[in-house]
PDB file of C-alpha atoms and ligand atoms in Angstrom:
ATOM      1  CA  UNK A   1     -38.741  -3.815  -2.520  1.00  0.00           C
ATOM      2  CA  UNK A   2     -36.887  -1.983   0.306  1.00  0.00           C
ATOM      3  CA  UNK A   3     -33.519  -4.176  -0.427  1.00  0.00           C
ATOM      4  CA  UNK A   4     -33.811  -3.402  -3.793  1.00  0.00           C
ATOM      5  CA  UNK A   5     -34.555   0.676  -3.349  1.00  0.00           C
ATOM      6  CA  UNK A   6     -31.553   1.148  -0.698  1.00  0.00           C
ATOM      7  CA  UNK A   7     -29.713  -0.037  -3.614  1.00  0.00           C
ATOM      8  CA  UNK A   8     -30.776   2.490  -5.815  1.00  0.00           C
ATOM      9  CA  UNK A   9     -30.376   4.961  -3.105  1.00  0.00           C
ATOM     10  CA  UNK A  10     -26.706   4.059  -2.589  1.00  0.00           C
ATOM     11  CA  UNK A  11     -26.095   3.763  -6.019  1.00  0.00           C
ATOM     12  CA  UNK A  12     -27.580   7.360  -6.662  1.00  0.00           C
ATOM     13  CA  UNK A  13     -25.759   8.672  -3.214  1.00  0.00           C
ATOM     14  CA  UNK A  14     -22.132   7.569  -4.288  1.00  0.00           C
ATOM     15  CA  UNK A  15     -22.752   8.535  -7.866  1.00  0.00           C
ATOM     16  CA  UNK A  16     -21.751  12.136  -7.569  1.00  0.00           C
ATOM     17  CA  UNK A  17     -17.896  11.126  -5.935  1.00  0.00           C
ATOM     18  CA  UNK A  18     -17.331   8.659  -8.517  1.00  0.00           C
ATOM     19  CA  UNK A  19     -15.184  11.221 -10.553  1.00  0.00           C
ATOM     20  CA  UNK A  20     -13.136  12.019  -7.961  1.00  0.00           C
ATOM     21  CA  UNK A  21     -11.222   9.220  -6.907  1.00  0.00           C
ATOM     22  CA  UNK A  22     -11.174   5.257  -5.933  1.00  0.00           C
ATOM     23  CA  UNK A  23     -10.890   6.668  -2.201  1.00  0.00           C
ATOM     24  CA  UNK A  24     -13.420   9.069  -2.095  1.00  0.00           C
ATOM     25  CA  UNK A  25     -16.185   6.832  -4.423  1.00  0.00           C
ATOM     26  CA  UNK A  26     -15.094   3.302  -2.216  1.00  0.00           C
ATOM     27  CA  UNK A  27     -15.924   5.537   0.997  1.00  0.00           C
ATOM     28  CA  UNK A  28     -19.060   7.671   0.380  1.00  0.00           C
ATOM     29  CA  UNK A  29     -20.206   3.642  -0.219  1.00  0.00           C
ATOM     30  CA  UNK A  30     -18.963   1.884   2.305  1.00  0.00           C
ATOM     31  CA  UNK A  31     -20.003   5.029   5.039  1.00  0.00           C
ATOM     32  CA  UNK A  32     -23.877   5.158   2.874  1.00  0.00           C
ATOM     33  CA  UNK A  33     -24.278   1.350   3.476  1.00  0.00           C
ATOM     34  CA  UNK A  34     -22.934   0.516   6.210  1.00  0.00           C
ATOM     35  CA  UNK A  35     -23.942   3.213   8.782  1.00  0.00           C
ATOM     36  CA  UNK A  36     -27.467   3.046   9.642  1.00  0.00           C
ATOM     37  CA  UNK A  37     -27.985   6.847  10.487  1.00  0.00           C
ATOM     38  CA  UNK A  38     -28.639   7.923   7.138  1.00  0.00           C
ATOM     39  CA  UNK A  39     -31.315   5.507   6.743  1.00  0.00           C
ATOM     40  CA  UNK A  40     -32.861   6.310  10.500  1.00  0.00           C
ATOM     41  CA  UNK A  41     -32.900   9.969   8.966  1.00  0.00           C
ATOM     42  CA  UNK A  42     -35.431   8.971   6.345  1.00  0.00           C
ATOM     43  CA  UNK A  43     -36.884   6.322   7.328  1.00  0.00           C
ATOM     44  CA  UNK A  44     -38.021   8.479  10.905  1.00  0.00           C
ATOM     45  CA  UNK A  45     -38.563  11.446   8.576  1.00  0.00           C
ATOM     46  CA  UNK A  46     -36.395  13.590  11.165  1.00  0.00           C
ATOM     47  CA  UNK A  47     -35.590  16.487   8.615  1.00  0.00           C
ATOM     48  CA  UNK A  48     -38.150  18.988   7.769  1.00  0.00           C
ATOM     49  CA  UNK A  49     -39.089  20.174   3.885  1.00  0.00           C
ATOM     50  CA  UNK A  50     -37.701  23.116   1.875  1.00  0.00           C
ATOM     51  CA  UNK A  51     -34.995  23.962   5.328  1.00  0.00           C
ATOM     52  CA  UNK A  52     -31.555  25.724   5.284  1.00  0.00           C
ATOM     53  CA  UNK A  53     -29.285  22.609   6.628  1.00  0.00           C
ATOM     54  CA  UNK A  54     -26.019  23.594   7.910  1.00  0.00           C
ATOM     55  CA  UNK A  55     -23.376  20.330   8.633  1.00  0.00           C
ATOM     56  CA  UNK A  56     -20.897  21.193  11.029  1.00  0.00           C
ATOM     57  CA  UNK A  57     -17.418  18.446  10.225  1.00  0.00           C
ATOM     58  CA  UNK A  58     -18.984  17.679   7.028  1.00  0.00           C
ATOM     59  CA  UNK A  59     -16.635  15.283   5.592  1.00  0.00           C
ATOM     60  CA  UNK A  60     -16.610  15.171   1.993  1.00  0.00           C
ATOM     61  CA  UNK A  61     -20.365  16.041   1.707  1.00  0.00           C
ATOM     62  CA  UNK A  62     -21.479  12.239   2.182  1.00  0.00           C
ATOM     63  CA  UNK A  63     -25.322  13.784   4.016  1.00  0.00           C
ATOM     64  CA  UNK A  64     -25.802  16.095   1.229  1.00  0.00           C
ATOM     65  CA  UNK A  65     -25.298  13.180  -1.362  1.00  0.00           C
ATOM     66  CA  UNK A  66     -27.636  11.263   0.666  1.00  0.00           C
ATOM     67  CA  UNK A  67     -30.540  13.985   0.852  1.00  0.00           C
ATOM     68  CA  UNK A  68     -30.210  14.927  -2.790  1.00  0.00           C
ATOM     69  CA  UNK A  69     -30.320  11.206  -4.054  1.00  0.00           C
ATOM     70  CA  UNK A  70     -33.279  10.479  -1.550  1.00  0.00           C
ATOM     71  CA  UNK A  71     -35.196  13.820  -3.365  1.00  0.00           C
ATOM     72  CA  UNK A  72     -34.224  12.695  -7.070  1.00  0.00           C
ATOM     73  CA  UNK A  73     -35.466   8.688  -6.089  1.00  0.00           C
ATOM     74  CA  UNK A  74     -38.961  10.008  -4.746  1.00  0.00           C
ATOM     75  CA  UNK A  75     -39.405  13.030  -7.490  1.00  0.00           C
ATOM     76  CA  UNK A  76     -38.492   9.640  -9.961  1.00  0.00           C
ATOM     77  CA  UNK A  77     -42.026   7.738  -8.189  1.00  0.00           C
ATOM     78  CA  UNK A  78     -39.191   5.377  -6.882  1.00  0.00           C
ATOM     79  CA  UNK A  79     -39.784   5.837  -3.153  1.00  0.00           C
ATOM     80  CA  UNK A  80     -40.973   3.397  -0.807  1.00  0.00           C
ATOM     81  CA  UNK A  81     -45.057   3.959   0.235  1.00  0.00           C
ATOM     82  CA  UNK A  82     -44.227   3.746   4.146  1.00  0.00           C
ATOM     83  CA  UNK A  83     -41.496   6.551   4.142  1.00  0.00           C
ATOM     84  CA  UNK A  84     -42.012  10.225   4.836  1.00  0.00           C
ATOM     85  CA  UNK A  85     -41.695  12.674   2.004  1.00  0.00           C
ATOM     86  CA  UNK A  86     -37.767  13.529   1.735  1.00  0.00           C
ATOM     87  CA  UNK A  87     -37.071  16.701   2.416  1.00  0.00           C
ATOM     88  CA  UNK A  88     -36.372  19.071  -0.333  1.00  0.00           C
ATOM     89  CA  UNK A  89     -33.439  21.598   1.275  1.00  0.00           C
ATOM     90  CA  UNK A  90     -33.120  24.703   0.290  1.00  0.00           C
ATOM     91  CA  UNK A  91     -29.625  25.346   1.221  1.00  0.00           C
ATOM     92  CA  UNK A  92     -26.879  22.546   2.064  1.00  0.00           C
ATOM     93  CA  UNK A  93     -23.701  24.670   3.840  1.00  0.00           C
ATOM     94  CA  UNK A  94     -20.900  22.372   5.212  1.00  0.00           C
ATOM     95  CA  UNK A  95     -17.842  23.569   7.253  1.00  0.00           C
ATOM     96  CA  UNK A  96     -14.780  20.682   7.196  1.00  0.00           C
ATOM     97  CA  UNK A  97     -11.732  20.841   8.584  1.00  0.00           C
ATOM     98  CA  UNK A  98      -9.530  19.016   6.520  1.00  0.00           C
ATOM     99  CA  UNK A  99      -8.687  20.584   2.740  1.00  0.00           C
ATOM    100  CA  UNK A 100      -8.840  17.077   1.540  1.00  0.00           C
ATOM    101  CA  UNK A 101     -11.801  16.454   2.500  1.00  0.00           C
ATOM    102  CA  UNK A 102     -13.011  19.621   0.930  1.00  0.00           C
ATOM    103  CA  UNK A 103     -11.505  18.889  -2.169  1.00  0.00           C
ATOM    104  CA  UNK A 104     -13.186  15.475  -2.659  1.00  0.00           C
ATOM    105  CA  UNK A 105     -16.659  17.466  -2.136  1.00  0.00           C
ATOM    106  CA  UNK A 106     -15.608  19.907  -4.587  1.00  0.00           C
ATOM    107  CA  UNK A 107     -15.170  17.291  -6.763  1.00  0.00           C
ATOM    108  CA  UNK A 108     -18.296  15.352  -5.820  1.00  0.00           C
ATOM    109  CA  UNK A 109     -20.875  18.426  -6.608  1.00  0.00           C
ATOM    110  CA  UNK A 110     -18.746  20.889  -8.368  1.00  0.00           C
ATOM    111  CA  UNK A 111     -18.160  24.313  -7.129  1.00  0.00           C
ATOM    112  CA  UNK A 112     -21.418  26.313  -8.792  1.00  0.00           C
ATOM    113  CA  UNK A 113     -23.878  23.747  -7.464  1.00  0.00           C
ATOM    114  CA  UNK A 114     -27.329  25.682  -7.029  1.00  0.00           C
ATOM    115  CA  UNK A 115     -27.541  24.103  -3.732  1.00  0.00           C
ATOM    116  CA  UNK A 116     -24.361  22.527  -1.853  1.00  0.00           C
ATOM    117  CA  UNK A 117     -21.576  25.170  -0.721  1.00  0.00           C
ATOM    118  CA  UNK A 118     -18.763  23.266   1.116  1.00  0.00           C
ATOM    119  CA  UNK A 119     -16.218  25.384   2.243  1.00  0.00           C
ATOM    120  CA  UNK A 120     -13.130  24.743   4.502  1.00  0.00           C
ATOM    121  CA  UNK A 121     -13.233  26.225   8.099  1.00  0.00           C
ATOM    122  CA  UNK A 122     -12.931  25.332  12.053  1.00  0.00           C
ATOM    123  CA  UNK A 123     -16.280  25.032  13.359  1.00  0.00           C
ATOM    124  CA  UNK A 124     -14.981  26.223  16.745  1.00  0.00           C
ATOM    125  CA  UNK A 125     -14.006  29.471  14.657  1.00  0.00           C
ATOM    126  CA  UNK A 126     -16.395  29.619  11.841  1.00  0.00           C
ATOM    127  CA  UNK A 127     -19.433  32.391  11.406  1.00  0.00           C
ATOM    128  CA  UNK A 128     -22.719  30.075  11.559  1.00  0.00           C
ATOM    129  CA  UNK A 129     -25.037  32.503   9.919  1.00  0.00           C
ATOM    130  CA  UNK A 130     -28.635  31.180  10.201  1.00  0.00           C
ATOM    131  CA  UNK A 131     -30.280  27.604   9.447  1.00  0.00           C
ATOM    132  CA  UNK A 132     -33.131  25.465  10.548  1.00  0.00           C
ATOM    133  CA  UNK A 133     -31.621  22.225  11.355  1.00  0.00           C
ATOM    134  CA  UNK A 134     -27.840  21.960  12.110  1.00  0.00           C
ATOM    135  CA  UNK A 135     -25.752  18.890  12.014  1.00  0.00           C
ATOM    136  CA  UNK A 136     -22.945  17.030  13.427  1.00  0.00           C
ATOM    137  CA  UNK A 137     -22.101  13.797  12.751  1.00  0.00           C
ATOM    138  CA  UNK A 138     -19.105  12.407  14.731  1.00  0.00           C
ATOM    139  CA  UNK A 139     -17.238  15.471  14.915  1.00  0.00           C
ATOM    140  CA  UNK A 140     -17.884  17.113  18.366  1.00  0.00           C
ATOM    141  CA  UNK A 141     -15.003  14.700  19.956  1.00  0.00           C
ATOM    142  CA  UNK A 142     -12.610  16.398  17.834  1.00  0.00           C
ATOM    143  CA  UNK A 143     -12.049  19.669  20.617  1.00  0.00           C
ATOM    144  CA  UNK A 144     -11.486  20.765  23.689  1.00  0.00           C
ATOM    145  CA  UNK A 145     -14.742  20.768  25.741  1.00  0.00           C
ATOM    146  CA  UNK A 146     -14.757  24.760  26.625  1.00  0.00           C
ATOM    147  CA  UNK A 147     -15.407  24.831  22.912  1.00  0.00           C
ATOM    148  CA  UNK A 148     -17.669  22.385  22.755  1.00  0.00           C
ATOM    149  CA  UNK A 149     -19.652  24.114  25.199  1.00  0.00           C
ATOM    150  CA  UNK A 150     -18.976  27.353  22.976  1.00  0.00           C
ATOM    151  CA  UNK A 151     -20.106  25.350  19.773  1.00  0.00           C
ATOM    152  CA  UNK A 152     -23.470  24.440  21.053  1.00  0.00           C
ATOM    153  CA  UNK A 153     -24.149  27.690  21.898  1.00  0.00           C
ATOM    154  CA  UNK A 154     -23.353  29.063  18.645  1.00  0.00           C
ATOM    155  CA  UNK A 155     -25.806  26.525  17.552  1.00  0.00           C
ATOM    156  CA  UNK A 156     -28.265  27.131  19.242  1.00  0.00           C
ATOM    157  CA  UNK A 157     -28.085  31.047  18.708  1.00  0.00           C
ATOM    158  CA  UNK A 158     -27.896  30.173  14.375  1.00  0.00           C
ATOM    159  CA  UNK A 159     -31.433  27.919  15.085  1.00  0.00           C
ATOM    160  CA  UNK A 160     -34.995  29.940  14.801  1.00  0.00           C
ATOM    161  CA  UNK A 161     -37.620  28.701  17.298  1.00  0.00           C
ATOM    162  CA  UNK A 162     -38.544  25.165  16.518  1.00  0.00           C
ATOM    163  CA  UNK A 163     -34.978  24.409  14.731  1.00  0.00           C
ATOM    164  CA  UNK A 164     -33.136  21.074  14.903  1.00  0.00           C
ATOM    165  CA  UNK A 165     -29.911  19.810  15.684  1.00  0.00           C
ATOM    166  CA  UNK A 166     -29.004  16.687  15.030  1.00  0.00           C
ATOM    167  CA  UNK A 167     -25.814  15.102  16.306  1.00  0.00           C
ATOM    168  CA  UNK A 168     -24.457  11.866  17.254  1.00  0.00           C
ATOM    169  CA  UNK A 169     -21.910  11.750  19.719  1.00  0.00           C
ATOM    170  CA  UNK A 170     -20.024   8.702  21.531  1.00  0.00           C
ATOM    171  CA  UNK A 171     -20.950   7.502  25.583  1.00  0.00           C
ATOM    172  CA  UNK A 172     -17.649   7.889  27.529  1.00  0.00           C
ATOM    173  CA  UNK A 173     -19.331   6.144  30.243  1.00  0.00           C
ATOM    174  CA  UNK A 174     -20.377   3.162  27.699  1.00  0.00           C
ATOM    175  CA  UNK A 175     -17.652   0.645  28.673  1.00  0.00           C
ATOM    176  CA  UNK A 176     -15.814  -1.676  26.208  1.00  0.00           C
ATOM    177  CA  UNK A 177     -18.208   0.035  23.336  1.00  0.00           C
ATOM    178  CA  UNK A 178     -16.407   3.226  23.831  1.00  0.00           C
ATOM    179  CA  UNK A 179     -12.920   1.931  23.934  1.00  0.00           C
ATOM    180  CA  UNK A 180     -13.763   0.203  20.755  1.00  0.00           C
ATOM    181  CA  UNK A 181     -15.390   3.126  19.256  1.00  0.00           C
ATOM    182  CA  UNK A 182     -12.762   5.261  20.012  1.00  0.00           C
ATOM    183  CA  UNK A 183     -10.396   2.868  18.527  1.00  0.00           C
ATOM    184  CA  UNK A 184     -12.154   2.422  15.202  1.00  0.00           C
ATOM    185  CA  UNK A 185     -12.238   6.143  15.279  1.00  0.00           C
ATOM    186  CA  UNK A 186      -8.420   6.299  14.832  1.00  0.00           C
ATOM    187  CA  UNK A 187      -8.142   3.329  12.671  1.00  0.00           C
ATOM    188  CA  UNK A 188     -10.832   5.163  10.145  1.00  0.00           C
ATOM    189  CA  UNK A 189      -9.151   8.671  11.116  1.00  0.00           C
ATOM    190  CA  UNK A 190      -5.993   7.413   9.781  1.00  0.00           C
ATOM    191  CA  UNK A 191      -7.141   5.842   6.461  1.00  0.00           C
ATOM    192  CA  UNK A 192      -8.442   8.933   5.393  1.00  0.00           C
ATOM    193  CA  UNK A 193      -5.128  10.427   5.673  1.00  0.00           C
ATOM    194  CA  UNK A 194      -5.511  12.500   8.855  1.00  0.00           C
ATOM    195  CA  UNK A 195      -3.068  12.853  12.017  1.00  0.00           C
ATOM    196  CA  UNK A 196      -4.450  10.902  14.703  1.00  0.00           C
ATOM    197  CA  UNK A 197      -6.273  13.073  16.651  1.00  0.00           C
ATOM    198  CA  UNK A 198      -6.740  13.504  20.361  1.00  0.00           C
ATOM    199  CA  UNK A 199     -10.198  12.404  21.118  1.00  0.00           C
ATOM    200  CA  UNK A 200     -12.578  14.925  23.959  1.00  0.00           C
ATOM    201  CA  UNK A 201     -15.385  12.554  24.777  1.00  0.00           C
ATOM    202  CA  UNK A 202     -17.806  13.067  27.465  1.00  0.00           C
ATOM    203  CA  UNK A 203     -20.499  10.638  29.300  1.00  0.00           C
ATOM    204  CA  UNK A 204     -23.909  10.717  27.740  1.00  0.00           C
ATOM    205  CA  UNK A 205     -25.457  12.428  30.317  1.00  0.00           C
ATOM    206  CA  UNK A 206     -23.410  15.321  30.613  1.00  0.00           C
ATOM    207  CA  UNK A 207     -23.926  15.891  26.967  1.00  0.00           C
ATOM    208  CA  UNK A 208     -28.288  15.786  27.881  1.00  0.00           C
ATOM    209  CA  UNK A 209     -27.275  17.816  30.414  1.00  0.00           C
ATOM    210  CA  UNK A 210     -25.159  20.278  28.468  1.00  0.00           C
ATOM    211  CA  UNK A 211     -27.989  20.732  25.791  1.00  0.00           C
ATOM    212  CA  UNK A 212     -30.958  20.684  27.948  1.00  0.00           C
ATOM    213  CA  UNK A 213     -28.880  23.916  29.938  1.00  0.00           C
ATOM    214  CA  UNK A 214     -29.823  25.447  26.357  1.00  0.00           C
ATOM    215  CA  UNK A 215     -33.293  24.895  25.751  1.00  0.00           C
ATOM    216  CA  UNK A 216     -33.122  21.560  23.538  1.00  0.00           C
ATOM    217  CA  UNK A 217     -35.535  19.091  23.921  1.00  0.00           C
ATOM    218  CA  UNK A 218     -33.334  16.118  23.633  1.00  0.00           C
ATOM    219  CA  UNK A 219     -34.499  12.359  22.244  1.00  0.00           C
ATOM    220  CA  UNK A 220     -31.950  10.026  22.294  1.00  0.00           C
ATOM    221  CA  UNK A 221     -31.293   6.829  20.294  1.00  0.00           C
ATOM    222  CA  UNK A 222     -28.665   4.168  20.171  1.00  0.00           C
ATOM    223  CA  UNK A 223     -26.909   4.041  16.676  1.00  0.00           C
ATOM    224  CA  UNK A 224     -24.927   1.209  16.401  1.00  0.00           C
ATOM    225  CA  UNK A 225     -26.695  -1.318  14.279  1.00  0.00           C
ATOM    226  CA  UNK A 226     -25.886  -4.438  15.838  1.00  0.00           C
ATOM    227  CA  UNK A 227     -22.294  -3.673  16.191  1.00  0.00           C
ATOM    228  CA  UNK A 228     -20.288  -3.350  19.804  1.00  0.00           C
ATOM    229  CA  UNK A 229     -20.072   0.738  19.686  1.00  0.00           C
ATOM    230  CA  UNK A 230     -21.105   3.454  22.049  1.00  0.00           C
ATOM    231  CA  UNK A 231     -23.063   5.575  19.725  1.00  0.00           C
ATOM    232  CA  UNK A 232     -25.579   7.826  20.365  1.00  0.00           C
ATOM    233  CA  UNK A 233     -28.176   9.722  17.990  1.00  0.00           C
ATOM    234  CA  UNK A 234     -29.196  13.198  19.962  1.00  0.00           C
ATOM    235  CA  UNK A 235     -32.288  14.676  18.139  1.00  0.00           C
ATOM    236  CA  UNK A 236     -32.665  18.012  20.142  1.00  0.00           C
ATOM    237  CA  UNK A 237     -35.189  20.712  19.258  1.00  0.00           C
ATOM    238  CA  UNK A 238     -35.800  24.100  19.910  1.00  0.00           C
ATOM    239  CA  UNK A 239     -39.254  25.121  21.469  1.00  0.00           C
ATOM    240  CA  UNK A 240     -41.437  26.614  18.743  1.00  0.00           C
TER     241      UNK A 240
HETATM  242  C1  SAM B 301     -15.658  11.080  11.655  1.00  0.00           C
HETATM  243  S1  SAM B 301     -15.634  12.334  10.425  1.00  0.00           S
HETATM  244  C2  SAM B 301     -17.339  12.429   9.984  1.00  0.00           C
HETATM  245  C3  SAM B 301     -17.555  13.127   8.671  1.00  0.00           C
HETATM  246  C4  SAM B 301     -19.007  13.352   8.300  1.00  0.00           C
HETATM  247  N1  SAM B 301     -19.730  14.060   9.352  1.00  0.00           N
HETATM  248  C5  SAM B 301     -19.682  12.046   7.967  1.00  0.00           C
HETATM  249  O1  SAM B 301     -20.577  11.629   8.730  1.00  0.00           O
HETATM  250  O2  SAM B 301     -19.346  11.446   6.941  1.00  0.00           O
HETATM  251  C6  SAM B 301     -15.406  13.823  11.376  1.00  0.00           C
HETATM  252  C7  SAM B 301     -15.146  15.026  10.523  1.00  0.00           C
HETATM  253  O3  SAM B 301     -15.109  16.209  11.331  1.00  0.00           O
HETATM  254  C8  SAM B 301     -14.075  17.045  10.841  1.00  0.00           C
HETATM  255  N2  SAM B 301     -13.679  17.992  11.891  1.00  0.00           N
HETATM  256  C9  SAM B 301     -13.031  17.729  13.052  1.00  0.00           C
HETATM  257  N3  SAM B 301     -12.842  18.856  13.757  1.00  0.00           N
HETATM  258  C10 SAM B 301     -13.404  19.863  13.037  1.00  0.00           C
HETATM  259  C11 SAM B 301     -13.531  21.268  13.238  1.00  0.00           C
HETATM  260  N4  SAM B 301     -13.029  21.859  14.324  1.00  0.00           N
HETATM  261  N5  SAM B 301     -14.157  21.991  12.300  1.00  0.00           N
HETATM  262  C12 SAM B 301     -14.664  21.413  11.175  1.00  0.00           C
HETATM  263  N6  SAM B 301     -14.554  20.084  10.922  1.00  0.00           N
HETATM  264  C13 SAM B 301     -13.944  19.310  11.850  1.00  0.00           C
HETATM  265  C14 SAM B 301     -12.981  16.055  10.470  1.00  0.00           C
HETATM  266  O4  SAM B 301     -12.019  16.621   9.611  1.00  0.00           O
HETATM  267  C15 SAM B 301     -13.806  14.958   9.819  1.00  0.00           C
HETATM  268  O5  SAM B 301     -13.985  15.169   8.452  1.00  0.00           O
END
């Protein structure tokens, strides 16, 4: 059953970049099936219902496919018994970077959808407004760690009591891993037609560190799925 409903899941996930490109379609894929932190999401049932989510480096919207397809499967009875409820989100903001990437979301969900609003900005610039559970997947390497620092305050300030943020971030102290990590990073950098960027990593317990000086309470998870990385799910929460 489970094989078989991941399958669906992917299928429904990718569906919406289909339109808009070999690239983007062959990606949202090969990112959906291959990376085992979407799953985790669900599976653990780490998002709460009807929540403002706000994804910081959002890529071309691959999360927001994921939680919409996961909310159409289990509204459709196809959802497996042992799973939590997926959430149902209110609000899906993303902030990216790159135009391209933008573009391909734009594509994916078109730009009056009632719930998905991707719009192109700097995350160590952009306004945050307010959400409950914030998001950055792979991203936070990409600047200079006074505005990292900055960033997670910002966070933390645009979370109520209670809120979530959910990152993953690479261990600079990890070894090998990291170096290959790193390396991949470029390699996958590069094929989606970026510059190669300069990379501001940090040992994973001066991230803890860095979040628990905010109030988080931080659970951490390795999120590598068998293969030699450094990864690191951080699943930090406010106090209520
Ligand atoms: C490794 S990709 C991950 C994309 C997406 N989070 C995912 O999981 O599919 C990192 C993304 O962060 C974006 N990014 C890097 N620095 C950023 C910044 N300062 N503001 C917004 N986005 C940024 C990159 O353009 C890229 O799309």
């Amino acid at each position: 059953m489970t094989q078989r409903f991941l399958r669906a899941l992917i299928n429904e996930a990718s569906r919406p970049f289909a339109g808009g490109g070999h690239f983007a379609y062959r990606y949202s894929r090969g990112k959906l099936s291959s990376d085992s932190i979407f799953r985790e999401i669900l599976k653990r049932g780490l998002f709460p219902t009807n929540a403002r989510y706000l994804d910081l480096g959002c890529g071309q919207g691959s999360l927001f496919a994921w939680l919409l397809a996961a909310r159409k499967l289990y509204e459709a009875g196809n959802w497996p018994v042992d799973w939590p409820v997926p959430p149902k989100p209110q609000e899906l903001r993303g902030i990216e970077l790159m135009q391209k990437d933008v573009d391909r979301a734009t594509r994916a969900f078109g730009i009056d959808h009632p719930v998905v609003h991707i719009e192109q900005g700097d995350m160590t610039q952009a306004t945050f407004g307010r959400a409950d559970v914030i998001t950055i997947l792979d991203a936070l390497h990409y600047f200079d760690h006074a505005s990292q620092r900055d960033v997670l305050k910002r966070i933390r300030a645009a979370l109520p009591p209670g809120g979530l943020f959910l990152t993953r971030v690479g261990d600079a102290s990890a070894g090998l891993p990291y170096h290959i990590c790193n390396w991949v990073d470029h390699a996958v950098t590069f094929i989606r037609g970026h510059r190669l960027p300069r990379l501001y990593c940090r040992p994973l317990d001066e991230w803890i560190a860095m979040l628990e000086d905010l109030d988080f309470i931080v659970e951490t998870d390795s999120m590598n799925e068998g293969k030699p990385f450094a990864n690191v799910m951080l699943v930090c929460h406010l106090p209520k």
